[in-house]
Coordinates of C-alpha atoms in Angstrom, one line a residue:
X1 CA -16.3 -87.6 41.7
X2 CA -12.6 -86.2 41.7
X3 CA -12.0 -83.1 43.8
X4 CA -8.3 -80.9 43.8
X5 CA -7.5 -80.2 46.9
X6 CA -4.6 -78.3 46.7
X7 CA -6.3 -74.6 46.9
X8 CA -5.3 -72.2 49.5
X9 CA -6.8 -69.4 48.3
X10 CA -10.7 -70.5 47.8
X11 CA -12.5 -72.3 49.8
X12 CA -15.9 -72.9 50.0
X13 CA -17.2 -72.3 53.6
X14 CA -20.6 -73.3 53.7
X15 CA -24.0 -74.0 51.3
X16 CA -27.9 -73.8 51.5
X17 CA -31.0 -72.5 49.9
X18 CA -29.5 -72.1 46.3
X19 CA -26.4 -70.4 47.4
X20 CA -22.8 -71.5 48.1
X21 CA -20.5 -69.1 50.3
X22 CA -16.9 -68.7 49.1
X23 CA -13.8 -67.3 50.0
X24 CA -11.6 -65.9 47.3
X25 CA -8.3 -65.0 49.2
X26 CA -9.5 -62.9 51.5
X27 CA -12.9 -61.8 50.1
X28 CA -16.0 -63.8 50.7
X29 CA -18.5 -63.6 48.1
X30 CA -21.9 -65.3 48.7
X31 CA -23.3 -66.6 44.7
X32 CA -26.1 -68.9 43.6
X33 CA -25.5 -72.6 42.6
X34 CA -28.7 -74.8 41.1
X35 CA -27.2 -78.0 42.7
X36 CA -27.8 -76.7 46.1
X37 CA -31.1 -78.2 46.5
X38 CA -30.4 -78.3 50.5
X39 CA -31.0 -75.8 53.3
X40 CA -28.9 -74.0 54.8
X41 CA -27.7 -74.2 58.5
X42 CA -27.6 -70.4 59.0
X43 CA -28.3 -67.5 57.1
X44 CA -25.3 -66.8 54.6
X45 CA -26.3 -63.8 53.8
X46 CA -25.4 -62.8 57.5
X47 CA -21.8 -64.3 57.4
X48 CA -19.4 -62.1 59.2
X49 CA -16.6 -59.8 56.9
X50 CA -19.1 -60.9 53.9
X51 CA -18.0 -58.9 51.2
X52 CA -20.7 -59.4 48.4
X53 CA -23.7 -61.0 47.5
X54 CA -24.8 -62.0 44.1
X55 CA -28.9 -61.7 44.0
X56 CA -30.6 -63.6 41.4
X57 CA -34.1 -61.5 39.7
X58 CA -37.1 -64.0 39.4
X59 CA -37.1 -61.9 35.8
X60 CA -33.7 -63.2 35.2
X61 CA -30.5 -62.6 35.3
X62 CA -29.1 -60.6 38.8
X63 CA -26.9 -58.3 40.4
X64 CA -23.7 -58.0 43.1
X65 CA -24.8 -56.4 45.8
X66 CA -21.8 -54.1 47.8
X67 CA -19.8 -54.7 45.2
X68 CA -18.6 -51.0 45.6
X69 CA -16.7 -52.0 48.9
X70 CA -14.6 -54.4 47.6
X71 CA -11.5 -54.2 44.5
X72 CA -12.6 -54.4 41.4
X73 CA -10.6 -57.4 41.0
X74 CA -7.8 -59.5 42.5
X75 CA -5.1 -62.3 42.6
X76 CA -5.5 -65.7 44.1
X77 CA -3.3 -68.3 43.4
X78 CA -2.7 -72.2 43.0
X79 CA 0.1 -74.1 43.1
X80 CA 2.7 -71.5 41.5
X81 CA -0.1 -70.3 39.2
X82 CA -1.8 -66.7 39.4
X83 CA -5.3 -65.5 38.4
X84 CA -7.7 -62.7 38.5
X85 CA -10.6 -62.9 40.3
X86 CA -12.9 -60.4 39.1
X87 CA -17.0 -60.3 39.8
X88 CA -19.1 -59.8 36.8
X89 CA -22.3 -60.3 35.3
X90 CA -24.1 -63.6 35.4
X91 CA -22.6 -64.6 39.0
X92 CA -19.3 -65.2 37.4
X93 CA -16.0 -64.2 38.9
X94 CA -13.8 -65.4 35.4
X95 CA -12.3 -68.6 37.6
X96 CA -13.7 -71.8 37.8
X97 CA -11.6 -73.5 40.7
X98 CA -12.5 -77.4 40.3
X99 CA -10.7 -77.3 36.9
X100 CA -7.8 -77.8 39.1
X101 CA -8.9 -81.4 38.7
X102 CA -8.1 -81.3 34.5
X103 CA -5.2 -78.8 35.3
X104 CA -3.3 -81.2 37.1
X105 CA -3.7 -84.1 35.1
X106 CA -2.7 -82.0 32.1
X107 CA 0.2 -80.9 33.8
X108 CA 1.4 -84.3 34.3
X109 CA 0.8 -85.7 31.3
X110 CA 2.6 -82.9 29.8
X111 CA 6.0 -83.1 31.9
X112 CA 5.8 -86.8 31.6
X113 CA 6.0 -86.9 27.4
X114 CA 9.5 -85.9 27.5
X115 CA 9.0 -83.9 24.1
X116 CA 7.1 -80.8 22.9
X117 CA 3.6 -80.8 23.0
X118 CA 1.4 -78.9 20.8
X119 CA -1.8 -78.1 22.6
X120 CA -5.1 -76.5 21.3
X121 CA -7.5 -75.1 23.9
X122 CA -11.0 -74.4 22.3
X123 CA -13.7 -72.2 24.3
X124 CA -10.7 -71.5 26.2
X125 CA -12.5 -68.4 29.1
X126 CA -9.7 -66.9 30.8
X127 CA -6.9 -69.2 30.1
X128 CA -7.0 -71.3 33.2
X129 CA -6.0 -74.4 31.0
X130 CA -3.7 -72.0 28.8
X131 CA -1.9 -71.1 32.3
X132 CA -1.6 -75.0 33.4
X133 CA -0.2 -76.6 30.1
X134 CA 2.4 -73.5 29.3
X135 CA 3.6 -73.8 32.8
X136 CA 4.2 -77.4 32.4
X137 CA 6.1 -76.5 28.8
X138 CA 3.7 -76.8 26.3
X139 CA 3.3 -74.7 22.8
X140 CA -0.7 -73.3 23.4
X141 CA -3.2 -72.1 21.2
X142 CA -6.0 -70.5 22.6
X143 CA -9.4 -69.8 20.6
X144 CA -12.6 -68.3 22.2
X145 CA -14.9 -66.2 20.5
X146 CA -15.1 -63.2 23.4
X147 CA -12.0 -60.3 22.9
X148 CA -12.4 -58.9 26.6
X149 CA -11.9 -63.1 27.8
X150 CA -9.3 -63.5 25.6
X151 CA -7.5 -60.4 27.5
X152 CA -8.2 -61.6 30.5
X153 CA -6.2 -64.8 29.9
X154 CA -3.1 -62.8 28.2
X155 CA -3.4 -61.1 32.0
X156 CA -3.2 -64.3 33.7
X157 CA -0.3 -65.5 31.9
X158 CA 1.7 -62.6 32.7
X159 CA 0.5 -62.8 36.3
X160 CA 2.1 -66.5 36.5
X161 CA 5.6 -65.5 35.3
X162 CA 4.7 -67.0 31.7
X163 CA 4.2 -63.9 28.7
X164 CA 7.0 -65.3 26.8
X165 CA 5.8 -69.1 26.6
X166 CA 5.1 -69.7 22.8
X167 CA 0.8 -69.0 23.5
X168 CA -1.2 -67.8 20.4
X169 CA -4.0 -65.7 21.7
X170 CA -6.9 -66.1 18.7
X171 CA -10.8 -64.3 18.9
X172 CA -13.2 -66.4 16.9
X173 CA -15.0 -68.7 16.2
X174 CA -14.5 -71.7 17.7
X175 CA -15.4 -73.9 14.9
X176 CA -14.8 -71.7 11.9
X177 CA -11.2 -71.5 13.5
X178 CA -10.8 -75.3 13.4
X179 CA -11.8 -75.5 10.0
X180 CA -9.1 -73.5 8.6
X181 CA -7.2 -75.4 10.6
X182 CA -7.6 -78.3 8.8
X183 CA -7.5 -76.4 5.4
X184 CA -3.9 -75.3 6.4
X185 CA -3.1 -78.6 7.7
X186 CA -2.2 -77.6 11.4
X187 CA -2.0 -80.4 13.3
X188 CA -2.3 -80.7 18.0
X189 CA -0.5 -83.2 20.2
X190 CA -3.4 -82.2 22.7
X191 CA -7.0 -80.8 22.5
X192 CA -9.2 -79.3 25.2
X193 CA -12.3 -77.6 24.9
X194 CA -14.5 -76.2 27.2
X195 CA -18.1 -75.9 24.8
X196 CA -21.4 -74.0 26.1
X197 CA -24.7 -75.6 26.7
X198 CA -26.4 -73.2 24.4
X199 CA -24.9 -70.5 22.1
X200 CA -24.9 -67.7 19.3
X201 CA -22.4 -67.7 17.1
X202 CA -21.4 -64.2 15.3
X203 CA -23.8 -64.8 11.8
X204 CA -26.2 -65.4 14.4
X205 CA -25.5 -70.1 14.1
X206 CA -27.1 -71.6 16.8
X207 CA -25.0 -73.8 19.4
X208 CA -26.9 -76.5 21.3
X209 CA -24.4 -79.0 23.1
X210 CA -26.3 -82.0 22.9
X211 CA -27.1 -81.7 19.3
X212 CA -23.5 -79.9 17.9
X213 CA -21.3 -81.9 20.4
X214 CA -20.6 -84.9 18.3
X215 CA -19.7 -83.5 15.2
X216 CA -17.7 -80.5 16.8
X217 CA -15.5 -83.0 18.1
X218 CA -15.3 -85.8 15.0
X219 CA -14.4 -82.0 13.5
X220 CA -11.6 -81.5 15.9
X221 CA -10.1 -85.0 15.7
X222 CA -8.8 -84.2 11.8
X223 CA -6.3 -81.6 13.7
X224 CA -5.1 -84.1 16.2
X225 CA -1.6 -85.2 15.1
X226 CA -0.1 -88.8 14.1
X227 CA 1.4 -88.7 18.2
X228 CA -1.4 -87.6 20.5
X229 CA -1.1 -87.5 23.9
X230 CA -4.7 -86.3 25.6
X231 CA -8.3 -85.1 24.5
X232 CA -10.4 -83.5 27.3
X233 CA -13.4 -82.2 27.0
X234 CA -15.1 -80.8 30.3
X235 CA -19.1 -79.7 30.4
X236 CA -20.7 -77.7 32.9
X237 CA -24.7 -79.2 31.7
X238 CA -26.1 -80.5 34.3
X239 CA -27.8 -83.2 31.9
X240 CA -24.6 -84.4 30.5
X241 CA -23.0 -87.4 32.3
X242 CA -19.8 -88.3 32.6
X243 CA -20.5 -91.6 30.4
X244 CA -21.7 -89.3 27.8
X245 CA -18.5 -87.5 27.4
X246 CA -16.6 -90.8 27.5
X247 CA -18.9 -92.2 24.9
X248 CA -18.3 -89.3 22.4
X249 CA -14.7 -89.6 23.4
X250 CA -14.4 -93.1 22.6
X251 CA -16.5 -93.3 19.7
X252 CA -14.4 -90.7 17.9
X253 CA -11.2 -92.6 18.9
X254 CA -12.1 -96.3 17.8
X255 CA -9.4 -96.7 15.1
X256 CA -7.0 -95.5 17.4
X257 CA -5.2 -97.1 20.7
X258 CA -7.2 -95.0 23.3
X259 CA -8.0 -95.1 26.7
X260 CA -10.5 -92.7 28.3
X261 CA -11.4 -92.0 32.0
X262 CA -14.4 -90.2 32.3
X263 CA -15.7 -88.6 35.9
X264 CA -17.6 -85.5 37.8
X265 CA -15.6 -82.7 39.2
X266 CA -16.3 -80.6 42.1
X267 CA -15.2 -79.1 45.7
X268 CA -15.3 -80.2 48.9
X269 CA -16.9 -77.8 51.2
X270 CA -16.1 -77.1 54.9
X271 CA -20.0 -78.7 55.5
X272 CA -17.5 -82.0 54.9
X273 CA -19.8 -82.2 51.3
X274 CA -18.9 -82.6 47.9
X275 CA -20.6 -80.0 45.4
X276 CA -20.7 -81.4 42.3
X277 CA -19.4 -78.7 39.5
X278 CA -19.8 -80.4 36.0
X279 CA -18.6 -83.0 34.4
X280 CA -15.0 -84.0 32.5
X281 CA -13.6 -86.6 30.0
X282 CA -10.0 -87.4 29.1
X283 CA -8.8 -89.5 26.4
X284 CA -5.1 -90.4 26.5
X285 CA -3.1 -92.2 24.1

């Protein structure tokens, strides 16, 4: 398990009965989590200055309550990086904070190759990997298929001082995009992607992560360059292991001189717990 543990602005403050209780700069928000299988030691829901609740329907799917009585959204930050916080549907807030784990690594990778590095970032939300590898000086081109996500990261950039770092900003298909790719013969020092457990694609394909995994990334390895310098896939199913990832890694890097280090991610809680958050491979040449 690796946890970051450089945040300042998000914390999480306690856990039980399904739900984890967060604070987001100053706002607490109280949101389910299926890994907390535990009770809790008091009733979250209860926690004092609590400014939302996220209530899951046994019909499916859920709703913020009191989310009139706090901003629509806000800016928390990490390291010299800024983001938006912003609650929407599904329980999400458009931040995922353990990727500090794969942020910083990518960071460091990226300063420490001493020449410019070409990154593609594939399913690529609200840019918090965009954000990390631009900062650090990398070219970035970020694909995801949702226009109002895509905006979202263009926001963060600006937010950390970055607009005029080289980024390409691309809607589409993830897939379809790398396959002109490879028509055009664009080639990526780096490759991150980010995939769904279970997705539609605009002509209505059908994405299942353990069936289209694979082949998505043996597809993705014919734009990595003659010089790579990282892979990193990260996966949020809870059925997908950490050996998994490593194996799909490594399996699609045999004729090459690769190492891989393959792990969980998650956040330590003020309970003096780990909560585990997904699970993250990196292959580095």
């Amino acid at each position: 398990m690796q946890v970051n543990t450089e945040w300042e602005d998000y914390e999480i403050i306690a856990t039980g009965n399904g739900e984890k209780l967060e604070r987001w700069g100053e706002i607490k928000l109280l949101r389910p989590d299926p890994q907390v299988i535990w009770p809790a030691s008091r009733d979250l829901s209860k926690e004092k200055n609590l400014s939302a609740h996220y209530i899951r329907q046994s019909t499916g799917g859920g709703y913020w309550e009191n989310l009139k009585d706090i901003p629509s959204e806000w800016i928390i930050g990490w390291r010299d990086l800024k983001f938006l916080v912003k609650p929407m549907g599904f329980k999400h807030t458009g931040l995922f904070p353990e990727q500090a784990v794969n942020w910083s690594k990518m960071i460091e990778l990226i300063k420490n190759a001493k020449r410019e590095i070409k990154v593609l970032n594939l399913f690529a939300y609200t840019g918090g990997a965009t954000v990390a590898c631009a900062s650090a000086g990398a070219s970035v081109v970020h694909v995801d298929a949702s226009k109002g996500m895509v905006e979202r990261a263009k926001e963060n950039l600006a937010l950390s001082g970055l607009k005029d770092k080289p980024v390409r900003f691309i809607v589409d298909d993830c897939k379809k995009f790398v396959e002109r790719e490879i028509r055009r013969g664009n080639k990526y020092d780096a490759i991150i992607m980010d995939p769904p457990s279970y997705g539609r694609g605009p002509s209505g394909e059908i994405w299942k992560i353990e069936e289209n995994l694979y082949d998505f990334v043996k597809l993705c390895f014919q734009v990595l360059s003659d010089n790579p310098l990282f892979v990193l896939i990260n996966s949020y199913t809870t059925g997908l292991q950490p050996q998994v990832i490593k194996n799909v890694l490594m399996l699609n890097a045999k004729d090459r001189n690769a190492n891989c280090q393959a792990y969980e991610v998650g956040l330590s809680t003020d309970e003096e717990i780990v909560l585990p958050c997904g699970a993250s491979g990196i292959l580095t040449f």
